[in-house]
mmCIF file of C-alpha atoms and ligand atoms in Angstrom:
data_model
loop_
_atom_site.group_PDB
_atom_site.id
_atom_site.type_symbol
_atom_site.label_atom_id
_atom_site.label_comp_id
_atom_site.label_asym_id
_atom_site.label_seq_id
_atom_site.Cartn_x
_atom_site.Cartn_y
_atom_site.Cartn_z
ATOM 1 C CA MET A 789 6.133 11.483 -19.076
ATOM 2 C CA ASN A 790 2.609 10.233 -19.494
ATOM 3 C CA ASN A 791 0.353 10.088 -16.514
ATOM 4 C CA ILE A 792 -1.416 6.802 -16.023
ATOM 5 C CA ALA A 793 -5.113 7.480 -15.522
ATOM 6 C CA GLN A 794 -6.158 3.941 -14.781
ATOM 7 C CA LEU A 795 -4.675 0.886 -13.073
ATOM 8 C CA ILE A 796 -6.097 -2.516 -13.915
ATOM 9 C CA PRO A 797 -5.686 -5.144 -11.185
ATOM 10 C CA LYS A 798 -3.939 -8.372 -12.071
ATOM 11 C CA PHE A 799 -3.682 -11.131 -9.485
ATOM 12 C CA VAL A 800 -0.442 -13.047 -9.696
ATOM 13 C CA LEU A 801 1.386 -15.642 -7.640
ATOM 14 C CA ASN A 802 4.783 -14.052 -8.136
ATOM 15 C CA ILE A 803 5.560 -10.484 -9.051
ATOM 16 C CA PRO A 804 6.811 -10.378 -12.649
ATOM 17 C CA GLU A 805 10.300 -9.030 -13.362
ATOM 18 C CA ASP A 806 9.081 -6.539 -15.913
ATOM 19 C CA LEU A 807 6.105 -4.510 -14.857
ATOM 20 C CA GLU A 808 3.682 -3.101 -17.351
ATOM 21 C CA GLY A 809 2.397 0.449 -17.009
ATOM 22 C CA GLY A 810 -1.274 0.668 -16.092
ATOM 23 C CA ILE A 811 -1.347 -2.735 -14.396
ATOM 24 C CA LEU A 812 -1.494 -3.180 -10.659
ATOM 25 C CA PHE A 813 -0.017 -6.556 -9.782
ATOM 26 C CA ILE A 814 -1.309 -8.114 -6.592
ATOM 27 C CA SER A 815 0.362 -11.069 -4.981
ATOM 28 C CA GLY A 816 -1.495 -12.531 -2.031
ATOM 29 C CA GLU A 817 1.386 -14.958 -1.659
ATOM 30 C CA HIS A 818 3.841 -12.099 -1.071
ATOM 31 C CA ARG A 819 1.241 -9.777 0.446
ATOM 32 C CA THR A 820 2.360 -7.047 -1.885
ATOM 33 C CA MET A 821 0.866 -4.836 -4.550
ATOM 34 C CA ILE A 822 3.254 -3.411 -7.098
ATOM 35 C CA HIS A 823 2.838 -1.045 -10.021
ATOM 36 C CA LEU A 824 4.741 1.502 -12.043
ATOM 37 C CA CYS A 825 4.314 4.975 -10.607
ATOM 38 C CA ALA A 826 1.225 6.577 -12.116
ATOM 39 C CA CYS A 827 3.133 9.740 -13.051
ATOM 40 C CA GLY A 828 4.905 7.797 -15.758
ATOM 41 C CA CYS A 829 8.385 8.141 -14.273
ATOM 42 C CA GLY A 830 8.884 4.394 -14.610
ATOM 43 C CA ASN A 831 9.717 3.733 -10.970
ATOM 44 C CA GLU A 832 8.257 0.685 -9.300
ATOM 45 C CA VAL A 833 6.023 1.315 -6.330
ATOM 46 C CA ALA A 834 5.603 -1.624 -3.971
ATOM 47 C CA LEU A 835 2.854 -1.506 -1.373
ATOM 48 C CA PRO A 836 2.941 -4.091 1.414
ATOM 49 C CA ILE A 837 -0.499 -5.469 2.253
ATOM 50 C CA SER A 838 -1.142 -5.672 5.981
ATOM 51 C CA PRO A 839 -3.531 -4.307 8.595
ATOM 52 C CA ILE A 840 -1.115 -1.422 9.164
ATOM 53 C CA ASP A 841 0.033 -0.838 5.613
ATOM 54 C CA TRP A 842 -2.205 -0.966 2.572
ATOM 55 C CA ARG A 843 -5.416 -2.818 1.934
ATOM 56 C CA PHE A 844 -7.475 -3.191 -1.189
ATOM 57 C CA THR A 845 -11.104 -3.684 -2.055
ATOM 58 C CA PHE A 846 -11.842 -5.719 -5.163
ATOM 59 C CA ASP A 847 -15.422 -5.767 -6.428
ATOM 60 C CA GLY A 848 -14.807 -8.318 -9.153
ATOM 61 C CA GLU A 849 -13.968 -5.681 -11.717
ATOM 62 C CA THR A 850 -12.251 -2.770 -10.125
ATOM 63 C CA ILE A 851 -9.874 -2.229 -7.287
ATOM 64 C CA SER A 852 -9.646 0.486 -4.647
ATOM 65 C CA ILE A 853 -6.673 0.949 -2.386
ATOM 66 C CA SER A 854 -6.316 2.682 0.928
ATOM 67 C CA PRO A 855 -4.632 4.699 2.195
ATOM 68 C CA SER A 856 -3.316 6.904 -0.608
ATOM 69 C CA VAL A 857 -0.020 6.205 -2.334
ATOM 70 C CA GLY A 858 2.597 8.821 -1.474
ATOM 71 C CA SER A 859 5.929 8.180 -3.148
ATOM 72 C CA TRP A 860 7.921 10.691 -1.153
ATOM 73 C CA SER A 861 11.164 8.832 -1.707
ATOM 74 C CA LEU A 862 10.869 9.203 -5.473
ATOM 75 C CA SER A 863 11.947 12.411 -7.165
ATOM 76 C CA CYS A 864 8.434 12.824 -8.626
ATOM 77 C CA ARG A 865 6.893 12.803 -5.108
ATOM 78 C CA SER A 866 3.685 11.482 -6.602
ATOM 79 C CA HIS A 867 0.669 11.327 -4.344
ATOM 80 C CA TYR A 868 -2.542 9.757 -5.531
ATOM 81 C CA PHE A 869 -5.523 7.681 -4.552
ATOM 82 C CA ILE A 870 -6.615 4.597 -6.449
ATOM 83 C CA HIS A 871 -10.371 4.280 -6.437
ATOM 84 C CA GLU A 872 -12.220 1.841 -8.690
ATOM 85 C CA ASN A 873 -9.157 1.573 -10.941
ATOM 86 C CA GLN A 874 -8.997 5.339 -11.408
ATOM 87 C CA VAL A 875 -5.974 7.321 -10.343
ATOM 88 C CA HIS A 876 -6.995 10.446 -8.466
ATOM 89 C CA TRP A 877 -4.176 12.900 -7.931
ATOM 90 C CA ALA A 878 -3.706 14.398 -4.539
ATOM 91 C CA GLU A 879 -1.640 17.362 -3.548
ATOM 92 C CA ASP A 880 2.062 17.142 -2.935
ATOM 93 C CA TRP A 881 2.777 17.054 0.760
ATOM 94 C CA SER A 882 5.153 19.441 2.440
ATOM 95 C CA ASP A 883 8.097 17.969 4.302
ATOM 96 C CA GLU A 884 6.318 18.680 7.590
ATOM 97 C CA GLN A 885 3.244 16.782 6.435
ATOM 98 C CA ILE A 886 5.402 13.847 5.374
ATOM 99 C CA GLU A 887 7.231 13.840 8.681
ATOM 100 C CA GLY A 888 3.899 13.977 10.512
ATOM 101 C CA GLY A 889 2.588 11.091 8.443
ATOM 102 C CA ARG A 890 5.687 9.040 9.165
ATOM 103 C CA ARG A 891 5.395 9.772 12.867
ATOM 104 C CA ARG A 892 1.752 8.627 12.896
ATOM 105 C CA ASP A 893 2.837 5.584 10.929
ATOM 106 C CA ARG A 894 5.531 4.662 13.409
ATOM 107 C CA LEU A 895 3.135 5.150 16.296
ATOM 108 C CA ARG A 896 0.607 2.873 14.628
ATOM 109 C CA LYS A 897 3.268 0.219 14.085
ATOM 110 C CA ASP A 898 4.686 0.498 17.572
ATOM 111 C CA ASN A 899 1.224 -0.131 18.934
ATOM 112 C CA TYR A 900 0.595 -2.982 16.565
ATOM 113 C CA TYR A 901 3.921 -4.747 16.924
ATOM 114 C CA PRO A 902 5.123 -3.535 20.312
ATOM 115 C CA LYS A 903 8.152 -5.830 20.332
ATOM 116 C CA LEU A 904 8.996 -5.529 16.691
ATOM 117 C CA SER A 905 10.287 -2.003 16.300
ATOM 118 C CA PRO A 906 11.946 -0.513 14.489
ATOM 119 C CA LEU A 907 10.080 -1.356 11.318
ATOM 120 C CA GLY A 908 10.427 0.490 8.068
ATOM 121 C CA ALA A 909 7.970 3.276 7.402
ATOM 122 C CA SER A 910 5.045 2.308 5.282
ATOM 123 C CA THR A 911 5.903 4.666 2.488
ATOM 124 C CA PRO A 912 6.181 2.676 -0.715
ATOM 125 C CA SER A 913 9.622 1.399 -1.476
ATOM 126 C CA ALA A 914 10.936 2.337 -4.858
ATOM 127 C CA VAL A 915 13.244 -0.184 -6.438
ATOM 128 C CA SER A 916 15.498 0.249 -9.382
ATOM 129 C CA HIS A 917 15.331 -2.304 -12.118
ATOM 130 C CA ASN A 918 18.232 -4.485 -11.103
ATOM 131 C CA GLY A 919 16.294 -7.463 -9.844
ATOM 132 C CA LYS A 920 16.380 -6.324 -6.261
ATOM 133 C CA LYS A 921 13.325 -7.174 -4.244
ATOM 134 C CA PRO A 922 11.340 -4.225 -2.903
ATOM 135 C CA ALA A 923 11.991 -3.380 0.721
ATOM 136 C CA GLY A 924 8.576 -4.756 1.644
ATOM 137 C CA TRP A 925 9.910 -8.252 1.263
ATOM 138 C CA ALA A 926 12.691 -7.681 3.723
ATOM 139 C CA TRP A 927 10.530 -6.832 6.661
ATOM 140 C CA LEU A 928 7.929 -9.407 5.738
ATOM 141 C CA SER A 929 10.509 -12.139 5.897
ATOM 142 C CA LYS A 930 11.873 -10.633 9.099
ATOM 143 C CA LEU A 931 8.375 -10.821 10.497
ATOM 144 C CA LYS A 932 8.042 -14.393 9.313
ATOM 145 C CA HIS A 933 11.306 -15.332 11.037
ATOM 146 C CA TRP A 934 10.171 -13.626 14.179
ATOM 147 C CA ILE A 935 6.881 -15.467 14.215
ATOM 148 C CA THR A 936 8.516 -18.788 13.418
ATOM 149 C CA GLY A 937 11.116 -18.081 16.084
ATOM 150 C CA ARG A 938 8.442 -17.520 18.670
ATOM 151 C CA PHE A 939 6.743 -20.780 17.880
ATOM 152 C CA ASP A 940 9.990 -22.729 17.838
ATOM 153 C CA LYS A 941 11.127 -21.496 21.210
ATOM 154 C CA LYS A 942 8.318 -22.670 23.532
HETATM 155 ZN ZN1 ZN B 2311 6.574 8.950 -10.460
#
């Protein structure tokens, strides 16, 4: 397994089927960032972009992402920050830390979308390579339906 030291941003309309290591694909259309796990395990890591999930800063050349990427659902349990294209490794979290993070996450979401719980946790969703869409899509489209539904009703 080769660690990926750098992730180059690539803005795309649709997420490509085959991801390339070292490239961070960003789709504003799908409000998702997706890349192959920086540990080199080959798993896809999808990060939903929203005020309560991930956000990125692009300075025209490099990209920074916050918060950190913690792939607790993957066997590698990779945890890293992406700052100006560079992958900075963070420590592995204990199960208690992960649970605490998820609890804070849920709390944040409950406050943000009071009527929309339960939502998935904002840990990245790993997808196997069988053409399945990352879990991020599912709740985004749920959210879209909900919003559309609200406007239709009135
Ligand atoms: Zn990995």
